[in-house]
Short mmCIF file of C-alpha atoms and ligand atoms in Angstrom, two decimals:
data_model
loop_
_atom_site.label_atom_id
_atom_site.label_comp_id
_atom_site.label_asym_id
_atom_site.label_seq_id
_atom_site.Cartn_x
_atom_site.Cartn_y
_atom_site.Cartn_z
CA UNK A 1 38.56 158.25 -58.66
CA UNK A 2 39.19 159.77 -55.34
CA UNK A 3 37.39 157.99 -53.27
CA UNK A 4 40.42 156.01 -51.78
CA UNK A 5 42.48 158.85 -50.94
CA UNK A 6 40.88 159.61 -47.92
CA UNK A 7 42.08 156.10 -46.68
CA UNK A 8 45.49 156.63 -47.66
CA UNK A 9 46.38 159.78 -46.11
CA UNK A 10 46.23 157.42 -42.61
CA UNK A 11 48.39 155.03 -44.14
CA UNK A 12 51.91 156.75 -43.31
CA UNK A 13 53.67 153.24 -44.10
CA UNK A 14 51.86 153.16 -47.81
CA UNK A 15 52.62 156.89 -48.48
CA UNK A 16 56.53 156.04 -47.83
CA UNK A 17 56.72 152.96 -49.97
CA UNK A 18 55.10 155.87 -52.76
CA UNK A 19 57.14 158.13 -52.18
CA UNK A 20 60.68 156.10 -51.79
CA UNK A 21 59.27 154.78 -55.30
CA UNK A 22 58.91 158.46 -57.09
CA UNK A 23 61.65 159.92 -55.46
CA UNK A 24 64.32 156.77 -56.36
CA UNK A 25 66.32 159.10 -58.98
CA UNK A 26 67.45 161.54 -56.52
CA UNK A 27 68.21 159.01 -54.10
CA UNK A 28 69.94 156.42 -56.28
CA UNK A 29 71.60 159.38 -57.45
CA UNK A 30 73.04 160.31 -53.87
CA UNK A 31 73.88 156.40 -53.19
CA UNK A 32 76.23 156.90 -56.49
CA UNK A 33 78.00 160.18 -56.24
CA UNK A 34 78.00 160.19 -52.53
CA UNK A 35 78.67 156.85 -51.32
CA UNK A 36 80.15 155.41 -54.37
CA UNK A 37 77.33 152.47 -54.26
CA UNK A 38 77.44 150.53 -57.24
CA UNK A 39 74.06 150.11 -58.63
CA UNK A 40 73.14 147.03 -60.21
CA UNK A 41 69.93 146.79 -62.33
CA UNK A 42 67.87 143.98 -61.26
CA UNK A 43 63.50 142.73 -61.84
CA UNK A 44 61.64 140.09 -61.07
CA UNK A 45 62.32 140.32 -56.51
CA UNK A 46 66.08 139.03 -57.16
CA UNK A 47 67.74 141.80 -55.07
CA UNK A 48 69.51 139.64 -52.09
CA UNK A 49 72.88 139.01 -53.76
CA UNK A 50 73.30 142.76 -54.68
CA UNK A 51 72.10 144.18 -51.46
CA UNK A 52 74.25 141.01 -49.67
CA UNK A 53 77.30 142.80 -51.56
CA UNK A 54 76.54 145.54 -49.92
CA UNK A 55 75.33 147.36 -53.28
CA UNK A 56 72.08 148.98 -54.18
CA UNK A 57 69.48 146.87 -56.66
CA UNK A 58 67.34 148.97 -58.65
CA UNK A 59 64.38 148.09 -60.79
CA UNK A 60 65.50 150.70 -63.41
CA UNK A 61 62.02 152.67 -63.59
CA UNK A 62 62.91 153.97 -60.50
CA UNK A 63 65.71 156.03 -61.69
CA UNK A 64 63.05 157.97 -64.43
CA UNK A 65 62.02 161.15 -63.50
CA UNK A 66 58.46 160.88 -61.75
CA UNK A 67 56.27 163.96 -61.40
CA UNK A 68 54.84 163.95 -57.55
CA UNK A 69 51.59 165.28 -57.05
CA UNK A 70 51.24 168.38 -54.73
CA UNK A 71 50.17 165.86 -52.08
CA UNK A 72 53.36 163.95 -51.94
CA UNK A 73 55.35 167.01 -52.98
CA UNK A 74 54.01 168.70 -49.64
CA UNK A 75 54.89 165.88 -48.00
CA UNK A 76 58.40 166.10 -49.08
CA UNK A 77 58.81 169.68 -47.12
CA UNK A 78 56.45 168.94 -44.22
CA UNK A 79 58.39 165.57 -43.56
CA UNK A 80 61.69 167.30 -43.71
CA UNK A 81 60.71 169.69 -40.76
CA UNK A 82 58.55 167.63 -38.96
CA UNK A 83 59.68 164.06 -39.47
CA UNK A 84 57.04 161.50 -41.32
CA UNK A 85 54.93 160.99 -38.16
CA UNK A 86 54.07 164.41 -37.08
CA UNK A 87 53.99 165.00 -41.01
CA UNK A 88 50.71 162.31 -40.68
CA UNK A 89 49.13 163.55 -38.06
CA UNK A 90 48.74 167.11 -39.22
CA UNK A 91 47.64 166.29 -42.74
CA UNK A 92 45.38 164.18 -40.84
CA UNK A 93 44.20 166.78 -38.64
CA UNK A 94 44.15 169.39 -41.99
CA UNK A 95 42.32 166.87 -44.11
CA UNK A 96 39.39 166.78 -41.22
CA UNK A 97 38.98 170.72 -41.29
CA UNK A 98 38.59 170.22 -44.96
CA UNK A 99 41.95 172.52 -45.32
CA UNK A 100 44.34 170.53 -47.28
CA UNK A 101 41.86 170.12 -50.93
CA UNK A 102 45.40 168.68 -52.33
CA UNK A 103 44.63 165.29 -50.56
CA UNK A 104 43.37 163.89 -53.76
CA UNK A 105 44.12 160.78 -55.65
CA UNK A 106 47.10 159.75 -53.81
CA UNK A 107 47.90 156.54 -54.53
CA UNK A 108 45.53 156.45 -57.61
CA UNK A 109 47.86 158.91 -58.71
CA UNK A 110 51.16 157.53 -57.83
CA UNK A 111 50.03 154.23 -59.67
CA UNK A 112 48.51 155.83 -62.42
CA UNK A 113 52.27 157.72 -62.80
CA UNK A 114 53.85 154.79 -62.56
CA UNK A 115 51.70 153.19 -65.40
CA UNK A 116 51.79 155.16 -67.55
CA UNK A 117 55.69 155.54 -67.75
CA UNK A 118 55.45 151.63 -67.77
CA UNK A 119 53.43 152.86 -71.23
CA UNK A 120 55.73 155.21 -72.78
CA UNK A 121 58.90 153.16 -71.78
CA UNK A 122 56.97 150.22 -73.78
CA UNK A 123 56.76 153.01 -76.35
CA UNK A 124 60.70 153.82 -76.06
CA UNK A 125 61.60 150.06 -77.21
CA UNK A 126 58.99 150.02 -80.09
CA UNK A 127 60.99 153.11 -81.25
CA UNK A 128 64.22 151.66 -80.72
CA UNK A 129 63.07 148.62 -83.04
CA UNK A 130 63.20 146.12 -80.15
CA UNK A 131 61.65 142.40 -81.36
CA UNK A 132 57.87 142.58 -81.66
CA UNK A 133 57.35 139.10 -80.56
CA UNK A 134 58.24 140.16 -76.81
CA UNK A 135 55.06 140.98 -74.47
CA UNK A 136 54.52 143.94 -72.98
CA UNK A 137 56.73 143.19 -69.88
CA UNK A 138 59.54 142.54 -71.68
CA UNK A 139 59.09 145.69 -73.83
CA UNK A 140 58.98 148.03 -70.94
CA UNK A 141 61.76 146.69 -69.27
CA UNK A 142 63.82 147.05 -72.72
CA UNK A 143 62.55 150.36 -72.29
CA UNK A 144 64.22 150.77 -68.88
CA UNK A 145 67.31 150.32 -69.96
CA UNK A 146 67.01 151.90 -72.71
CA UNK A 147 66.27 154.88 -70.72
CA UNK A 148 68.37 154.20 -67.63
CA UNK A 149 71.19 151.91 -68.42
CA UNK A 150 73.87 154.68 -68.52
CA UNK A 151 73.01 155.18 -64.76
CA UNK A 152 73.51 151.23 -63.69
CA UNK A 153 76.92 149.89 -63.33
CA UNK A 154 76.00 146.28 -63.75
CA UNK A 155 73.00 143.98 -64.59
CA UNK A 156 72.36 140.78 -62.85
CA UNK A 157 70.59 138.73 -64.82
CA UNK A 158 68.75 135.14 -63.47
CA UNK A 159 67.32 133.45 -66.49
CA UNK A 160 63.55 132.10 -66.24
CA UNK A 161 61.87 129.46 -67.91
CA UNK A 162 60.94 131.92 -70.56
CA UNK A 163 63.14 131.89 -73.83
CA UNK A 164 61.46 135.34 -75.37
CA UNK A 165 62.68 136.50 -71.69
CA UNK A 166 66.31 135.30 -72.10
CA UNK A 167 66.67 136.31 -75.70
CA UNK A 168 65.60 139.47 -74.64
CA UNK A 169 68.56 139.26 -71.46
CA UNK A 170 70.90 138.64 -74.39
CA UNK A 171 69.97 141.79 -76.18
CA UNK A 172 70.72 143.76 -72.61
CA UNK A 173 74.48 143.61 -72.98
CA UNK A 174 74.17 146.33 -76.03
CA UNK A 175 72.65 148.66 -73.55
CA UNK A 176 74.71 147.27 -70.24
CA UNK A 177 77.79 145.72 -71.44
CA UNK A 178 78.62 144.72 -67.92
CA UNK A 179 76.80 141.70 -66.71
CA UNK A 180 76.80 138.98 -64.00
CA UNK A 181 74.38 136.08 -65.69
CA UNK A 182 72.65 133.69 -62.99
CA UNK A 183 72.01 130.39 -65.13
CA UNK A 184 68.95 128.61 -63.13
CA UNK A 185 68.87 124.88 -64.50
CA UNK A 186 65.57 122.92 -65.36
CA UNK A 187 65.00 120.68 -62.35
CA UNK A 188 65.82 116.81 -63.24
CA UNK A 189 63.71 114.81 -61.03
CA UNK A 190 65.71 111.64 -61.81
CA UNK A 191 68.83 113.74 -60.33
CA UNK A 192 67.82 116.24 -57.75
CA UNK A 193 71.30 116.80 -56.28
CA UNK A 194 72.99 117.53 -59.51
CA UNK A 195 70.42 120.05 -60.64
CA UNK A 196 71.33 121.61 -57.23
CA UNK A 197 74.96 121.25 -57.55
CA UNK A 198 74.84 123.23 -60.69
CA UNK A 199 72.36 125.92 -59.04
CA UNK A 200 75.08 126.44 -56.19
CA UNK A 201 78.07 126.41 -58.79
CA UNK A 202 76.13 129.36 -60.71
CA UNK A 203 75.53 131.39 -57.64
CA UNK A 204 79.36 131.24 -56.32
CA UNK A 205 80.36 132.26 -59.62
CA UNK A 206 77.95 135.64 -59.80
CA UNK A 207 78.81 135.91 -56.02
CA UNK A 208 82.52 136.04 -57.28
CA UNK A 209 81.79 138.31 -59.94
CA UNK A 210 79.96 140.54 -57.81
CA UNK A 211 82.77 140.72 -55.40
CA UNK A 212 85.20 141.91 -58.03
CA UNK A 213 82.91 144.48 -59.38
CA UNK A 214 82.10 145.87 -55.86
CA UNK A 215 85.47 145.47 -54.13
CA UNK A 216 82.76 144.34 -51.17
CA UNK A 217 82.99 140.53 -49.87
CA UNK A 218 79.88 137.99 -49.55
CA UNK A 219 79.96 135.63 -47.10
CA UNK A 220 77.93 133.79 -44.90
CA UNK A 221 77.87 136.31 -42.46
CA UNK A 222 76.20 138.99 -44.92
CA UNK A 223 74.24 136.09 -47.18
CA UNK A 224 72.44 135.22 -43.97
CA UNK A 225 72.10 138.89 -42.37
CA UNK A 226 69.93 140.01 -45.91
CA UNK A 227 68.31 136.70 -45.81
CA UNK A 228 66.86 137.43 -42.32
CA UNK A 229 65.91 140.86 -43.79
CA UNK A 230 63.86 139.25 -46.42
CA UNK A 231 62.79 136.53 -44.58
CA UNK A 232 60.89 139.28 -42.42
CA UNK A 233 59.70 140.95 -45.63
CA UNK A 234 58.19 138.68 -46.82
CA UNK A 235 56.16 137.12 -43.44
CA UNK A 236 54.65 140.79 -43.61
CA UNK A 237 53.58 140.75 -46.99
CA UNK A 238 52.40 137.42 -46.53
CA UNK A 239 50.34 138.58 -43.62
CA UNK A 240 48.83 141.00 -45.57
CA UNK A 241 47.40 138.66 -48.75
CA UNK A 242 46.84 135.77 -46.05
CA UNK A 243 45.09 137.12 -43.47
CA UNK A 244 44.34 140.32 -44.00
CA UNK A 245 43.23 140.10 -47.51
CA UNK A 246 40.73 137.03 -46.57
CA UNK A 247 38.97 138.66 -43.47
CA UNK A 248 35.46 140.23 -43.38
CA UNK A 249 36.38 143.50 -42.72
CA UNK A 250 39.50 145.36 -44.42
CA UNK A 251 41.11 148.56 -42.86
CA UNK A 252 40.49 150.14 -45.73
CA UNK A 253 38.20 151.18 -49.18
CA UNK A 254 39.12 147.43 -51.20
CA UNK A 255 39.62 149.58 -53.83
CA UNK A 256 42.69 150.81 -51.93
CA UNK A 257 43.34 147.59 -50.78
CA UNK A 258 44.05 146.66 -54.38
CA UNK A 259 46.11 149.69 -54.92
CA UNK A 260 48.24 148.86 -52.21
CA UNK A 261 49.08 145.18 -53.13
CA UNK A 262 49.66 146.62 -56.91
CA UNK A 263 52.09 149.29 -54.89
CA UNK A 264 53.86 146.18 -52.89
CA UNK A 265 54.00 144.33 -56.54
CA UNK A 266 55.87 147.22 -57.95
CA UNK A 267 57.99 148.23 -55.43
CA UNK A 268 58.83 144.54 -53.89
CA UNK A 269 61.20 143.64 -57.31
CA UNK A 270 64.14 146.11 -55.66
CA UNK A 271 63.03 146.06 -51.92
CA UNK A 272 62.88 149.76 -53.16
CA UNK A 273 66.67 149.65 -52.89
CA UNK A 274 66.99 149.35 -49.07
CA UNK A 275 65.72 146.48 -47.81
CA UNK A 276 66.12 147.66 -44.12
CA UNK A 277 63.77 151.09 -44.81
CA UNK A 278 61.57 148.36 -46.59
CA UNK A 279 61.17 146.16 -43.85
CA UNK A 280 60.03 148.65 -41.64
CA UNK A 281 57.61 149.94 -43.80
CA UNK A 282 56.04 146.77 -44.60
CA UNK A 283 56.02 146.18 -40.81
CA UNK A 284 54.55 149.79 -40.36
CA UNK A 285 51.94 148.73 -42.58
CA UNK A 286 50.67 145.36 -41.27
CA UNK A 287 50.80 147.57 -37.52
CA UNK A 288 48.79 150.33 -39.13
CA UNK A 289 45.91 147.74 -41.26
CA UNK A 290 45.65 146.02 -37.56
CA UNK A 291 45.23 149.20 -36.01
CA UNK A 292 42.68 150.62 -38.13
CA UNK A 293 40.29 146.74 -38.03
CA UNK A 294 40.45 146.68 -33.90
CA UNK A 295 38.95 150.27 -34.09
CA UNK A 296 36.48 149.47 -36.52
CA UNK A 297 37.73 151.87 -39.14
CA UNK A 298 37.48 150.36 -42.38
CA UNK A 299 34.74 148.67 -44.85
CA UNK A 300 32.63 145.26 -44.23
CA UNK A 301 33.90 142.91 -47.02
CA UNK A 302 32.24 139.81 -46.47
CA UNK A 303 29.73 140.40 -49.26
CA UNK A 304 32.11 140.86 -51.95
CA UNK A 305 33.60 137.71 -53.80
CA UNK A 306 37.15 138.03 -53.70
CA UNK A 307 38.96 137.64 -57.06
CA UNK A 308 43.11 136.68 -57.71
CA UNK A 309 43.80 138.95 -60.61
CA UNK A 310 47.10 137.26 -62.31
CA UNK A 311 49.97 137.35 -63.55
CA UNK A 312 50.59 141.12 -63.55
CA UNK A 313 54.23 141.94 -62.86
CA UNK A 314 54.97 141.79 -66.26
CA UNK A 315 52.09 144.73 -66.96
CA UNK A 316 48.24 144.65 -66.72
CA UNK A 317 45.28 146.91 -66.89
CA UNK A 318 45.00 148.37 -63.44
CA UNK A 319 41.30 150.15 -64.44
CA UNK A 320 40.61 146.27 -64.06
CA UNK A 321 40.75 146.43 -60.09
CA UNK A 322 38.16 149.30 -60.05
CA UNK A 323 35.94 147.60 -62.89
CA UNK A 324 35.56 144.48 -60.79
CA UNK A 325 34.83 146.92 -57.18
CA UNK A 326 32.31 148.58 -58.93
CA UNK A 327 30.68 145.54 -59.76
CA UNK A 328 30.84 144.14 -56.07
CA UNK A 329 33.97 142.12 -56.13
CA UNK A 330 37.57 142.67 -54.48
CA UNK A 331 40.34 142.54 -56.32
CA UNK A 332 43.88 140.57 -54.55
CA UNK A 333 47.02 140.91 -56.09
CA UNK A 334 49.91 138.21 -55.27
CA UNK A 335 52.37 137.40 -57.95
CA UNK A 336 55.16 137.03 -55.82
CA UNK A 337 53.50 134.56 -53.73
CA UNK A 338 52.20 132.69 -56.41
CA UNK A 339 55.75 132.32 -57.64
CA UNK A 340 57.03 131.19 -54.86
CA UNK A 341 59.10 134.34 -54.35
CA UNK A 342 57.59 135.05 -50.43
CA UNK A 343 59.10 131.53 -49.41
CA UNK A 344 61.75 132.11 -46.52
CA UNK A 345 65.14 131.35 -47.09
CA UNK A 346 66.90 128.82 -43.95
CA UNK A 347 69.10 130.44 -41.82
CA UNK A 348 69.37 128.44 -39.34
CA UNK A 349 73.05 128.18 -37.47
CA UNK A 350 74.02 125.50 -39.58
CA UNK A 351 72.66 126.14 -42.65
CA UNK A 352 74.85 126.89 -46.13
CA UNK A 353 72.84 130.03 -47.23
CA UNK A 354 74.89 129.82 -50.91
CA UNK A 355 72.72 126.32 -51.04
CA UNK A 356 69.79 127.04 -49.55
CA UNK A 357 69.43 130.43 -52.07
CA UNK A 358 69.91 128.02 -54.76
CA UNK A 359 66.95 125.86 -53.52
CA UNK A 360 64.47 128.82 -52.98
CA UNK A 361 65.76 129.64 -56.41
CA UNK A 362 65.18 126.26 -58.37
CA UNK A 363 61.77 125.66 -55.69
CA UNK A 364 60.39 128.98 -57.38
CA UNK A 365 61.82 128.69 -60.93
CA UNK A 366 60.04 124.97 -61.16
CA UNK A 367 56.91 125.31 -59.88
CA UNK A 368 56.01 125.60 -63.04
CA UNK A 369 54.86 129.34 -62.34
CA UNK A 370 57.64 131.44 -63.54
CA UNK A 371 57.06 131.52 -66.89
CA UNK A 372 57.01 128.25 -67.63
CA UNK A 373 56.75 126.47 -71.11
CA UNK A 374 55.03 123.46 -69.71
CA UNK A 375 51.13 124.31 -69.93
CA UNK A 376 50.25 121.32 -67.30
CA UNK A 377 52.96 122.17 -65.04
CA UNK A 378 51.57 125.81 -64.97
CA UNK A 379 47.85 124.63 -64.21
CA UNK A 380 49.20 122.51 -61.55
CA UNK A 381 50.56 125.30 -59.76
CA UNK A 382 47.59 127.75 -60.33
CA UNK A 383 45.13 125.20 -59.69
CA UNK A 384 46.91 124.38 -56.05
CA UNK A 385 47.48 128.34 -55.44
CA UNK A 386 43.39 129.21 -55.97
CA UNK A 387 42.64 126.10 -53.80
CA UNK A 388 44.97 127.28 -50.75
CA UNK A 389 44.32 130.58 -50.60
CA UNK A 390 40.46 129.82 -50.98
CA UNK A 391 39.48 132.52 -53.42
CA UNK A 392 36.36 133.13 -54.92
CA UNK A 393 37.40 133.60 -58.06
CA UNK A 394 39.81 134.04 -60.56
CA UNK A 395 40.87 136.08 -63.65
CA UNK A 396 44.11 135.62 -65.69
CA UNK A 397 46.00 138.07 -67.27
CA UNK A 398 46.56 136.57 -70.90
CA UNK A 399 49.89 138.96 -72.16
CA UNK A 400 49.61 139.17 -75.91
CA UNK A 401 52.47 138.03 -77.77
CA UNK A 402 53.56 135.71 -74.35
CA UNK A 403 54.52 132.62 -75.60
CA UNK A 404 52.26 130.81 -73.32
CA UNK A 405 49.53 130.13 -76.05
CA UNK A 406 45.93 131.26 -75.97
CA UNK A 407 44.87 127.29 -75.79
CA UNK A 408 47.07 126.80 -72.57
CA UNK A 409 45.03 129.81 -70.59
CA UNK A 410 41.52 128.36 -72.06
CA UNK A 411 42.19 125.43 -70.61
CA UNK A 412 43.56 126.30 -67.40
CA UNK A 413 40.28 128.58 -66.99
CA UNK A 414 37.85 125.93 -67.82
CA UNK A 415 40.01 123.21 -65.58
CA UNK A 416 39.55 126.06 -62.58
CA UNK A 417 35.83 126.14 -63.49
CA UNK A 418 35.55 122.73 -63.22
CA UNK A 419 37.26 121.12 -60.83
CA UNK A 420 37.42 123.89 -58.91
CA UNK A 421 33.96 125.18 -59.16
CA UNK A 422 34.66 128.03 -58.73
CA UNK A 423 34.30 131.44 -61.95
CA UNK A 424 37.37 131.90 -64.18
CA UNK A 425 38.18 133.77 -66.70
CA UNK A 426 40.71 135.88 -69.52
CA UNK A 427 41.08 139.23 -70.44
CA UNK A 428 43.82 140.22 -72.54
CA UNK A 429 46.46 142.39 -72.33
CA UNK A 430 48.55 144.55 -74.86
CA UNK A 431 49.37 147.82 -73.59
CA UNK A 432 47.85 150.00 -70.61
CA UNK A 433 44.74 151.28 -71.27
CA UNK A 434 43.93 149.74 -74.71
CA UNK A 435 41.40 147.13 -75.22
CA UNK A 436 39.33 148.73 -72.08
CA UNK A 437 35.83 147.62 -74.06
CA UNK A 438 36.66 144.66 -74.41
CA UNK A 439 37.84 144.00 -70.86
CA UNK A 440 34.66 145.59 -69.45
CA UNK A 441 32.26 143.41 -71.43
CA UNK A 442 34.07 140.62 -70.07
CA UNK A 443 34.59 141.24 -66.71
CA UNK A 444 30.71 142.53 -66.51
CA UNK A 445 29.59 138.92 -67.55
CA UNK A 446 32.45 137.61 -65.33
CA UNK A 447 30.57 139.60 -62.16
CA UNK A 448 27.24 138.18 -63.24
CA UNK A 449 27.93 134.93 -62.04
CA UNK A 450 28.14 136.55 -58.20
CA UNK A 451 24.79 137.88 -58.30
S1 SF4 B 1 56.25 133.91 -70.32
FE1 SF4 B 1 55.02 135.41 -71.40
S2 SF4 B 1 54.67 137.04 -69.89
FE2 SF4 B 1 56.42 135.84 -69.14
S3 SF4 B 1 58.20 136.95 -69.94
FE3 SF4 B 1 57.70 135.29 -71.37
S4 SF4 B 1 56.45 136.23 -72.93
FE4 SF4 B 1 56.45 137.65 -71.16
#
């Protein structure tokens, strides 16, 4: 499993992103007690508002206790005496003298720790009686708060074309009694600018309510300054699936690759609670891939078929990455861009940023891709997502119990296959690391078709 940690340890931007990720309970904690942030539990890459209110998102996961390996846990002493740079270099220079043995399993490990709490917090909600018609997503999120609520003040909640989702928002308030609800309407063609209207109306009032709660003001000025933030975000991580992800030669194992872009799916739903620190890591990151392709360090890709493996922010089987590399293929990860969450927000001089959230919002919530209960509205969208970004092929992620229904994936696989032309197919998902038979059998015969 190791063989990608030898291309991490050069990644300084990846092992921060890691690390700000396992070590989020002590800081969150700080953020609290310290600075008297309020903390407001938000999913799903909806942190703007909260970090606009000068507050601190958090994905609640990140305030569970995660065990760091030794590698990270070294890193942790070394970076506080030397800084993270210098930290790099000389567990770059001790990794090449075959000194440091710790270097092991790095990421693997991080994502691996980060699954499987995603597992037992599912676990946490089954225990807790929560409904069993919710998928796993919605389970391990339960989970969160079940575990984590006490330490977030408030909950923001945008609803999503999803009504197991919203039912499931509803049953938050038993957990987090204090809640600011974003409604997000259903677009109505026939009236464009009322839909809108509404959208802006909901966003002033949790903008309000936020105020209140935080004693901090939102306005333009702050709106715009986080938009700019994200807007910068997100041009990196598009970087990174659009170009990067589709050249010949990747900086790295694409095994790691695919760890990273599962890392920048994780971590992207609370700009690991400072977007600023997030930014420059991303940036770090793009700067440090570049680096390592002009000097050649890396792995020739152009053999291997790359394959969009999606939806899985709301929980997949990550062995399925390494399945599909050892069978010749690449794996890319890109929910948020197939949502429609990496579109920029306008902020130009005269732009209302209140109204232009609420059209990123509705652009994002209707594509049909968030969840949606319209099966042709969802092909749609995935079939004009595989065609852009010119993939090779693709496998969905079929959530059991996700009220999307078994007869809407089957068809949006064979419509890929055939109008398209290009391999598709399911596996399903209930829980990490069941069903792993079954998932190899299929993705073996799904690999066949590339030799
Ligand atoms: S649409 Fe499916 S995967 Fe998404 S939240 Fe609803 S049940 Fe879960």
């Amino acid at each position: 499993m190791s063989i990608y940690a030898d291309d991490v340890v050069n990644f300084t931007s990846v092992l921060k992103i890691a690390y700000n990720f396992l070590t989020g309970r002590d800081y969150l904690q700080k953020k609290k007690s310290k600075e008297r942030k309020t903390l407001v539990s938000v999913a799903s890459g909806f942190p703007d508002l909260v970090f606009a209110a000068d507050s601190i998102p958090v994905f609640p996961i990140r305030m569970e206790k995660f065990k760091l390996n030794l590698y990270l846990l070294a890193l942790n002493s070394a970076t506080s005496l030397f800084g993270w740079n210098l930290t790099t270099k000389l567990l770059g220079i001790a990794k090449q003298i075959d000194f440091l043995k710790i270097v092991d399993n790095v990421l693997n490990d991080v994502i691996n720790n980060i699954n499987s709490r995603y597992n037992s917090l599912y676990d946490l909600a089954i225990q807790k009686n929560v409904s069993t018609e919710y998928c796993f997503g919605v389970k391990s999120i339960y989970g969160m708060h079940v575990s984590e609520a006490n330490n977030c003040d408030y909950s923001l909640n945008f609803t999503i074309r999803c009504n197991k989702y919203n039912k499931y928002l509803k049953s938050l308030r038993a957990l987090i009694p204090n809640q600011i609800w974003v409604e997000i309407p259903s677009m109505d063609k026939e009236n464009e600018e009322t839909t809108l209207e509404i959208m802006v109306n909901n966003l002033q009032k949790a903008i309000t309510e936020l105020e209140n709660i935080t004693g901090n003001m939102v306005n333009d000025n702050s709106l715009k300054k986080q938009f700019r933030i994200g807007n910068q975000v997100k041009r990196y991580y598009k970087t990174i699936i659009h170009d990067i992800s589709t050249s010949n030669f990747y900086p790295c194992n694409p095994a790691t690759f695919a760890e990273i872009l599962a890392l920048l799916t994780i971590s992207f739903q609370d700009y690991n609670s400072n977007a600023q620190r997030y930014l420059e890591n991303i940036s770090q990151l793009v700067k440090e891939m570049r680096e390592r392709i002009n000097r050649g360090v890396g792995m020739e890709v152009s053999n291997r078929p790359r394959i969009l493996l999606t939806p899985i922010f709301n929980g997949w089987e990550p062995e399925a990455q390494e399945i599909v590399y050892n069978l010749g293929g690449r794996v890319i990860y890109s929910d948020w861009d197939l949502l429609g969450l990496l579109e920029e927000i306008s902020v130009s001089k005269n732009s209302d940023p209140i109204e232009e959230y609420a059209q990123f919002l509705l652009n994002s919530s209707n594509k049909g891709l968030f969840c949606l209960n319209n099966c042709e509205v969802l092909i749609n969208s995935y079939q004009k997502y595989v065609k852009r970004t010119k993939v090779d092929g693709l496998i969905i992620n079929q959530l059991e119990d996700c009220h999307i229904n078994s007869a809407c994936y089957d068809l949006m696989k064979n419509k890929i296959r055939t109008e398209l032309r290009i391999p598709s197919t399911n596996i399903k998902f209930k829980k990490i690391g069941e069903n792993m038979e079954q998932t190899k059998a299929k993705l073996s015969s799904f690999m066949e078709l590339y030799s």
